[in-house]
Amino acid sequence: MTNLWKPSRRAFIAGAAAASGLAIDAGFARVFAQGAGPIRIGVLNTFSKAVGLFGETTVRGMQVYLDEQGGTIAGRQVEIIREDDEFNPQVGLQKLRKLVESDKVHVVMGPIGSHIAIAMTDYMKQAGTPWLNTGAGATALTRLRLPNMYRTTMSNWQVASPMGEWSARNGITDVAIITSDFIAGHEVADAYKASLVAGGAKVAKEIYTPLGTNDFSAYLADIRSSGAAAIYAFLIGSEAGRFVKQFEQFGLKGKVRLTGFQPLLDSDTFPLQGRAAVGGLSSSIYCETLDTPENRHFVELHSAKSKDYPGIMTESGYTSLRIVDDAAKAVGGEIENVAGFLEAVGKVDIVAPRGPLSFDPVTHQAIHNVYVREVAEQDGRLVNKVVATFEKVGDNPANRA
Amino acid sequence: MSASSPTTWAGRARSADPVAYLQYPALAVLLAWPFLFSTYNTGLLTEILIFAIAAMSLDLLMGYGGLVSFGQAAFFGLGAYTTVILSVSFGMSPWTGWAAGVVVSAAAAAVIGFLCIRLKGVGFFMLTLAFAQLLFSAALKWRSLTGGSDGIGGMQRPALAGFRLDDPATMYFVALGAFLLSLVLLRLVVGSQYGHALVGIRDNEVRMRALGYRANAVKLIAFTVSGLFAGFSGGLYAIFNGFVSPDAMAFGLSGTILLMVVLGGAGSLVGPAIGAAVFLLVKQIASSYTEHWLSIVGIIFVACVMFFRSGIYGLLLRLGRRGS
């Protein structure tokens, strides 16, 4: 063991460390060199695990809009940078830092997980980057009143509360509630329960299941023994698929009425559920069979990308990118003008595929219709049909106080 | 000692101590980093340093004690939760929270270790996993204290001697300081007479007992010190993120830390730190291109286990030797 090899090894390690740093920083130099360049949109969403399909469908919706616009927004090229948060807030924060600090995105769009959105708020407040929340429904998010966040999708309260009211009015009076045990699950259950009980109905049972539950049989047995006449469920992604399947296999279909929060019974989950979903009721801000020119146009565009009907997140991706486009046009394409851009987002007043959409100036929550939908078979395919409409539902009054 | 592990590169590394020659240029790069590179890269290296401490803490147990634990995330998570809960729910300074987190982790490790070290091999492995899962489900289900699967956020990064930790460079230097402190202390431990006894028990427990060593006491100390440093890194991670959720305590994280140790080269302290860097860099870069980034990590891992039994660190040593 001579001394000769030591300098070369030292140089090797120091060189390797420096080289890896430079390699990552090379990305920066490129971005700066471009000057005005493309509009960079950072999509932080879940592309893996049980809810991975929502990331995919959100981006698909954005792609539908981009194709419609010939690939540009406000006259500029668009670069969509997607990052997978793995439905884990720690990973989400890591990826968020990458999008904001390394990719220097102009707008952050996402996430789907409310727990991830909550974890993002402190960082986003400090970063100041415009943030369009395209998927996370936690009611608390608009109570925080982040100046740079607009929620283009529903708040949990907004969608769950009308369903409780409607159910109580329509003879669904003895309900077992089953939701995932995380912030959104509790919020949905609370909002639904409050308006259901106010309407004179009662809750037979409340069950909170861990995220990532595969087997619901124990819970379904519990529901059966409670004697409830209906189920109100909020489970997402592949959990929603399994739950509805097992609901049928367990022999509850036809005996117990299946109702739920929007992602339980959606175009995105029908392929997993099959005919077990037929007859299920849910409330949502979107329905794929809405008979309006805007929605027919959107469904037509979407059919070029997928044989399925668009779901809530696809519509959210489409409409959210349109909001970016409209606001960017209002500031002459200067999306770097953050204050001007955010102000323009707040003034957006459009008719989207989901119906009329504007923002609450205080909480930055989108105001839109809420539909009660029923799953039906149409030309051999499963679709949601509108049963009732609550027009222009705003944010939770408690958030505005 | 070198006679007890002549076949591992780490064994030779200890006897030749090549780290002594490497540490100055490496330290120079680390010190200059925030001035050379972007804030994003500084943040990335901060995270690497934090996980390097966690990986080194497991290395003490695994590389030197021969005790493969699958529950390191439990102590990492305890440190993180204690820090956040004390500062957010009880309004204490995050520094106090961090210090308390280290104490809580070490105490928990002493209790859990007392029960685990009685078993060897798979039994030890499974029992550490079971305790970690127990703490994980407590974090998940005790909503009033831990916030359930939503975790707890809203922790502000504290100030240090007039420097705000909001500044990425300041945060980085705190992490670098914590890393160097851990490295120096852990090297003192493994270099001491106690450290030699630990390695001796790993290699031939019967003989060490015959020589009059209290093997269980030696192992319990290793388990406790290992938990202490895991809690130290967990608390720092909570300060860095301003947030904690059950993922900081999950099964997956225990596996990740184990992977970092094996990837980098167990029984060398520096190796697991390199393993942490490689793992996080591959993850950061590859996951931007594909959701299946774990398969890339998997391939690297398989290659490491098959061809470089002593991990990346052993490979670097070999390359260095060949380069002469």
Tab-separated table of N, CA and C in Angstrom, chain A residues 1 3-6 8-10 12-14 17-18 20-22 24-25 28 47-48 56 82-84 86 88-91 93-95 97-98 101-102 115 119 122 126 181-183 186 208 210-211, chain B residues 16 18 21-22 25 29 33 36-41 44 47 140-141 143 149-150 153-156 166 237 240-241 243-245 247-248 280-281 283-284 287-288 291 293 316-317 319-321 323-324:
chain	number	residue	atom	x	y	z
A	1	MET	N	0.845	-1.202	0.000
A	1	MET	CA	0.000	0.000	0.000
A	1	MET	C	0.884	1.257	0.000
A	3	ASN	N	1.943	5.300	-1.108
A	3	ASN	CA	1.244	6.584	-1.059
A	3	ASN	C	0.741	7.018	-2.425
A	4	LEU	N	1.222	6.336	-3.455
A	4	LEU	CA	0.949	6.797	-4.810
A	4	LEU	C	-0.534	6.851	-5.149
A	5	TRP	N	-1.280	5.857	-4.681
A	5	TRP	CA	-2.679	5.813	-5.104
A	5	TRP	C	-3.548	6.827	-4.397
A	6	LYS	N	-3.049	7.372	-3.326
A	6	LYS	CA	-3.927	8.235	-2.523
A	6	LYS	C	-4.401	9.503	-3.247
A	8	SER	N	-4.771	10.069	-6.347
A	8	SER	CA	-5.681	9.812	-7.458
A	8	SER	C	-7.072	9.485	-6.923
A	9	ARG	N	-7.118	8.782	-5.785
A	9	ARG	CA	-8.423	8.431	-5.256
A	9	ARG	C	-9.129	9.668	-4.703
A	10	ARG	N	-8.329	10.513	-4.068
A	10	ARG	CA	-8.886	11.737	-3.523
A	10	ARG	C	-9.494	12.573	-4.657
A	12	PHE	N	-10.455	11.515	-7.442
A	12	PHE	CA	-11.595	10.807	-8.021
A	12	PHE	C	-12.883	11.168	-7.282
A	13	ILE	N	-12.821	11.121	-5.946
A	13	ILE	CA	-14.039	11.365	-5.164
A	13	ILE	C	-14.458	12.824	-5.241
A	14	ALA	N	-13.484	13.721	-5.072
A	14	ALA	CA	-13.814	15.147	-5.121
A	14	ALA	C	-14.378	15.477	-6.489
A	17	ALA	N	-17.934	14.154	-6.910
A	17	ALA	CA	-18.920	14.956	-6.182
A	17	ALA	C	-19.220	16.238	-6.938
A	18	ALA	N	-18.163	16.910	-7.387
A	18	ALA	CA	-18.359	18.169	-8.090
A	18	ALA	C	-19.091	17.937	-9.406
A	20	SER	N	-21.205	15.588	-10.187
A	20	SER	CA	-22.629	15.300	-10.039
A	20	SER	C	-23.389	16.592	-9.760
A	21	GLY	N	-22.791	17.484	-8.970
A	21	GLY	CA	-23.435	18.772	-8.706
A	21	GLY	C	-23.616	19.569	-9.979
A	22	LEU	N	-22.554	19.607	-10.788
A	22	LEU	CA	-22.615	20.370	-12.032
A	22	LEU	C	-23.653	19.790	-12.981
A	24	ILE	N	-26.423	18.363	-12.268
A	24	ILE	CA	-27.779	18.769	-11.911
A	24	ILE	C	-27.975	20.237	-12.251
A	25	ASP	N	-26.920	21.037	-12.027
A	25	ASP	CA	-27.057	22.469	-12.281
A	25	ASP	C	-27.113	22.811	-13.759
A	28	PHE	N	-30.338	24.180	-14.943
A	28	PHE	CA	-30.563	25.587	-14.655
A	28	PHE	C	-30.104	26.493	-15.744
A	47	PHE	N	-49.071	9.713	-9.349
A	47	PHE	CA	-49.048	8.921	-10.576
A	47	PHE	C	-48.799	7.445	-10.285
A	48	SER	N	-48.743	7.105	-8.986
A	48	SER	CA	-48.501	5.707	-8.638
A	48	SER	C	-49.462	5.328	-7.517
A	56	GLU	N	-52.767	10.686	-13.843
A	56	GLU	CA	-52.823	10.444	-15.283
A	56	GLU	C	-53.999	11.175	-15.922
A	82	ARG	N	-44.161	16.944	-14.942
A	82	ARG	CA	-44.943	16.200	-13.964
A	82	ARG	C	-44.054	15.516	-12.937
A	83	GLU	N	-44.509	15.552	-11.703
A	83	GLU	CA	-43.781	14.895	-10.619
A	83	GLU	C	-44.759	14.074	-9.797
A	84	ASP	N	-44.317	12.894	-9.413
A	84	ASP	CA	-45.158	11.974	-8.656
A	84	ASP	C	-44.924	12.165	-7.154
A	86	GLU	N	-46.322	10.287	-4.899
A	86	GLU	CA	-46.491	8.954	-4.287
A	86	GLU	C	-47.542	8.954	-3.173
A	88	ASN	N	-47.627	10.705	-0.681
A	88	ASN	CA	-46.874	10.808	0.560
A	88	ASN	C	-46.441	12.270	0.716
A	89	PRO	N	-46.882	12.954	1.789
A	89	PRO	CA	-46.589	14.383	1.926
A	89	PRO	C	-45.087	14.689	1.922
A	90	GLN	N	-44.277	13.789	2.493
A	90	GLN	CA	-42.840	14.041	2.538
A	90	GLN	C	-42.253	14.057	1.133
A	91	VAL	N	-42.674	13.080	0.327
A	91	VAL	CA	-42.209	13.031	-1.059
A	91	VAL	C	-42.749	14.241	-1.816
A	93	LEU	N	-43.385	17.249	-0.709
A	93	LEU	CA	-42.596	18.440	-0.392
A	93	LEU	C	-41.274	18.438	-1.157
A	94	GLN	N	-40.652	17.263	-1.195
A	94	GLN	CA	-39.395	17.101	-1.919
A	94	GLN	C	-39.561	17.499	-3.390
A	95	LYS	N	-40.640	16.964	-3.986
A	95	LYS	CA	-40.891	17.214	-5.404
A	95	LYS	C	-41.306	18.666	-5.639
A	97	ARG	N	-40.255	21.243	-3.947
A	97	ARG	CA	-39.027	22.046	-3.945
A	97	ARG	C	-38.318	21.944	-5.286
A	98	LYS	N	-38.333	20.750	-5.865
A	98	LYS	CA	-37.688	20.576	-7.166
A	98	LYS	C	-38.393	21.427	-8.226
A	101	GLU	N	-37.830	25.350	-7.183
A	101	GLU	CA	-36.469	25.883	-7.119
A	101	GLU	C	-35.605	25.446	-8.296
A	102	SER	N	-35.801	24.236	-8.781
A	102	SER	CA	-34.931	23.749	-9.846
A	102	SER	C	-35.552	23.987	-11.222
A	115	HIS	N	-53.958	15.711	2.254
A	115	HIS	CA	-52.876	15.748	3.239
A	115	HIS	C	-51.596	16.292	2.621
A	119	ALA	N	-49.683	19.917	3.642
A	119	ALA	CA	-48.240	19.973	3.894
A	119	ALA	C	-47.560	21.000	2.995
A	122	ASP	N	-47.339	25.851	3.857
A	122	ASP	CA	-46.300	26.724	4.420
A	122	ASP	C	-45.249	27.077	3.380
A	126	GLN	N	-44.490	30.875	1.378
A	126	GLN	CA	-43.182	31.507	1.334
A	126	GLN	C	-42.685	31.676	-0.105
A	181	ASP	N	-59.611	7.048	6.404
A	181	ASP	CA	-59.216	7.733	7.627
A	181	ASP	C	-58.124	8.749	7.333
A	182	PHE	N	-58.491	9.822	6.671
A	182	PHE	CA	-57.561	10.947	6.497
A	182	PHE	C	-58.399	12.217	6.421
A	183	ILE	N	-57.723	13.351	6.362
A	183	ILE	CA	-58.422	14.625	6.560
A	183	ILE	C	-59.665	14.745	5.688
A	186	HIS	N	-62.650	12.576	6.883
A	186	HIS	CA	-63.342	13.116	8.056
A	186	HIS	C	-64.171	14.343	7.688
A	208	TYR	N	-64.152	4.444	9.723
A	208	TYR	CA	-63.014	5.077	9.058
A	208	TYR	C	-61.963	4.017	8.768
A	210	PRO	N	-58.283	2.588	7.060
A	210	PRO	CA	-56.952	3.101	6.727
A	210	PRO	C	-56.791	3.261	5.216
A	211	LEU	N	-56.026	4.268	4.802
A	211	LEU	CA	-55.719	4.432	3.376
A	211	LEU	C	-55.020	3.163	2.892
B	16	ALA	N	-6.305	0.464	7.316
B	16	ALA	CA	-5.493	1.402	6.562
B	16	ALA	C	-5.935	2.846	6.799
B	18	PRO	N	-8.018	4.913	5.132
B	18	PRO	CA	-7.841	5.823	3.993
B	18	PRO	C	-8.741	7.046	4.098
B	21	TYR	N	-7.172	10.409	4.563
B	21	TYR	CA	-6.626	11.172	3.449
B	21	TYR	C	-7.710	11.822	2.608
B	22	LEU	N	-8.905	11.226	2.665
B	22	LEU	CA	-9.989	11.708	1.818
B	22	LEU	C	-10.771	12.822	2.459
B	25	PRO	N	-10.334	16.936	1.266
B	25	PRO	CA	-10.982	17.392	0.027
B	25	PRO	C	-12.501	17.237	0.071
B	29	VAL	N	-15.290	20.299	-0.359
B	29	VAL	CA	-16.420	20.312	-1.299
B	29	VAL	C	-17.712	20.592	-0.538
B	33	TRP	N	-20.113	23.909	-0.997
B	33	TRP	CA	-21.299	23.554	-1.784
B	33	TRP	C	-22.328	24.678	-1.956
B	36	LEU	N	-21.365	27.302	-4.381
B	36	LEU	CA	-21.119	26.898	-5.763
B	36	LEU	C	-22.404	26.565	-6.505
B	37	PHE	N	-23.375	25.985	-5.765
B	37	PHE	CA	-24.531	25.432	-6.453
B	37	PHE	C	-25.822	26.137	-6.037
B	38	SER	N	-26.889	25.799	-6.741
B	38	SER	CA	-28.170	26.460	-6.538
B	38	SER	C	-28.777	26.100	-5.186
B	39	THR	N	-29.805	26.869	-4.801
B	39	THR	CA	-30.482	26.580	-3.535
B	39	THR	C	-31.149	25.221	-3.601
B	40	TYR	N	-31.597	24.833	-4.795
B	40	TYR	CA	-32.250	23.531	-4.894
B	40	TYR	C	-31.266	22.414	-4.603
B	41	ASN	N	-30.079	22.517	-5.191
B	41	ASN	CA	-29.067	21.492	-4.935
B	41	ASN	C	-28.608	21.495	-3.487
B	44	LEU	N	-31.167	19.641	-1.626
B	44	LEU	CA	-31.029	18.201	-1.884
B	44	LEU	C	-29.904	17.612	-1.037
B	47	GLU	N	-30.859	17.221	2.587
B	47	GLU	CA	-31.624	16.004	2.819
B	47	GLU	C	-30.710	14.776	2.833
B	140	LEU	N	-50.465	6.507	13.282
B	140	LEU	CA	-51.572	6.569	12.332
B	140	LEU	C	-52.906	6.754	13.042
B	141	LYS	N	-53.059	6.114	14.199
B	141	LYS	CA	-54.377	6.044	14.829
B	141	LYS	C	-54.590	7.079	15.933
B	143	ARG	N	-54.976	10.147	16.442
B	143	ARG	CA	-55.180	11.370	15.668
B	143	ARG	C	-55.005	12.637	16.491
B	149	SER	N	-53.036	10.192	9.483
B	149	SER	CA	-52.280	10.112	8.238
B	149	SER	C	-52.055	11.483	7.597
B	150	ASP	N	-52.730	12.526	8.132
B	150	ASP	CA	-52.481	13.874	7.596
B	150	ASP	C	-51.178	14.449	8.116
B	153	GLY	N	-48.354	19.831	10.401
B	153	GLY	CA	-47.555	20.809	9.674
B	153	GLY	C	-47.490	22.112	10.447
B	154	GLY	N	-47.078	23.156	9.749
B	154	GLY	CA	-47.103	24.491	10.343
B	154	GLY	C	-45.964	24.773	11.300
B	155	MET	N	-44.903	23.949	11.256
B	155	MET	CA	-43.768	24.247	12.127
B	155	MET	C	-42.843	25.227	11.418
B	156	GLN	N	-42.538	26.313	12.096
B	156	GLN	CA	-41.635	27.304	11.507
B	156	GLN	C	-40.197	26.905	11.799
B	166	ASP	N	-34.659	29.550	7.620
B	166	ASP	CA	-35.405	29.640	6.363
B	166	ASP	C	-34.440	29.744	5.193
B	237	TYR	N	-34.779	16.235	10.326
B	237	TYR	CA	-35.619	16.122	9.127
B	237	TYR	C	-36.927	16.881	9.330
B	240	PHE	N	-36.249	20.508	8.948
B	240	PHE	CA	-36.017	20.777	7.525
B	240	PHE	C	-37.344	20.870	6.768
B	241	ASN	N	-38.269	19.924	7.037
B	241	ASN	CA	-39.536	19.878	6.308
B	241	ASN	C	-40.604	20.760	6.920
B	243	PHE	N	-42.668	19.660	8.982
B	243	PHE	CA	-43.817	18.797	8.807
B	243	PHE	C	-43.438	17.370	9.159
B	244	VAL	N	-44.404	16.611	9.694
B	244	VAL	CA	-44.154	15.186	9.910
B	244	VAL	C	-45.434	14.408	9.633
B	245	SER	N	-45.312	13.221	9.062
B	245	SER	CA	-46.465	12.346	8.850
B	245	SER	C	-46.001	10.907	9.088
B	247	ASP	N	-45.410	8.573	7.374
B	247	ASP	CA	-44.422	8.042	6.439
B	247	ASP	C	-43.005	8.143	6.993
B	248	ALA	N	-42.807	9.077	7.946
B	248	ALA	CA	-41.485	9.219	8.558
B	248	ALA	C	-41.205	8.058	9.504
B	280	LEU	N	-30.633	8.760	-2.789
B	280	LEU	CA	-31.479	9.952	-2.947
B	280	LEU	C	-31.262	10.630	-4.293
B	281	LEU	N	-30.017	10.603	-4.788
B	281	LEU	CA	-29.758	11.212	-6.098
B	281	LEU	C	-30.453	10.420	-7.205
B	283	LYS	N	-33.007	8.514	-6.877
B	283	LYS	CA	-34.437	8.721	-6.719
B	283	LYS	C	-34.854	10.069	-7.307
B	284	GLN	N	-34.119	11.115	-6.939
B	284	GLN	CA	-34.481	12.465	-7.369
B	284	GLN	C	-34.439	12.592	-8.885
B	287	SER	N	-36.873	9.582	-10.680
B	287	SER	CA	-38.319	9.669	-10.466
B	287	SER	C	-38.944	10.809	-11.259
B	288	SER	N	-38.131	11.733	-11.770
B	288	SER	CA	-38.684	12.780	-12.631
B	288	SER	C	-39.010	12.234	-14.012
B	291	GLU	N	-42.282	6.793	-13.074
B	291	GLU	CA	-42.847	6.436	-11.779
B	291	GLU	C	-42.244	5.122	-11.277
B	293	TRP	N	-39.188	4.383	-10.770
B	293	TRP	CA	-37.796	4.634	-10.412
B	293	TRP	C	-37.240	3.581	-9.459
B	316	LEU	N	-15.132	1.931	-4.424
B	316	LEU	CA	-14.296	3.131	-4.557
B	316	LEU	C	-12.875	2.847	-4.080
B	317	LEU	N	-12.776	2.137	-2.969
B	317	LEU	CA	-11.441	1.803	-2.452
B	317	LEU	C	-10.667	0.989	-3.471
B	319	LEU	N	-11.155	0.848	-6.739
B	319	LEU	CA	-10.812	1.679	-7.894
B	319	LEU	C	-9.608	2.542	-7.579
B	320	GLY	N	-9.609	3.107	-6.380
B	320	GLY	CA	-8.504	3.957	-5.952
B	320	GLY	C	-7.193	3.196	-5.988
B	321	ARG	N	-7.247	1.952	-5.533
B	321	ARG	CA	-6.046	1.134	-5.489
B	321	ARG	C	-5.556	0.820	-6.895
B	323	GLY	N	-6.069	2.580	-9.465
B	323	GLY	CA	-5.627	3.805	-10.134
B	323	GLY	C	-4.169	4.142	-9.847
B	324	SER	N	-3.557	3.477	-8.871
B	324	SER	CA	-2.192	3.844	-8.502
B	324	SER	C	-1.170	3.220	-9.443
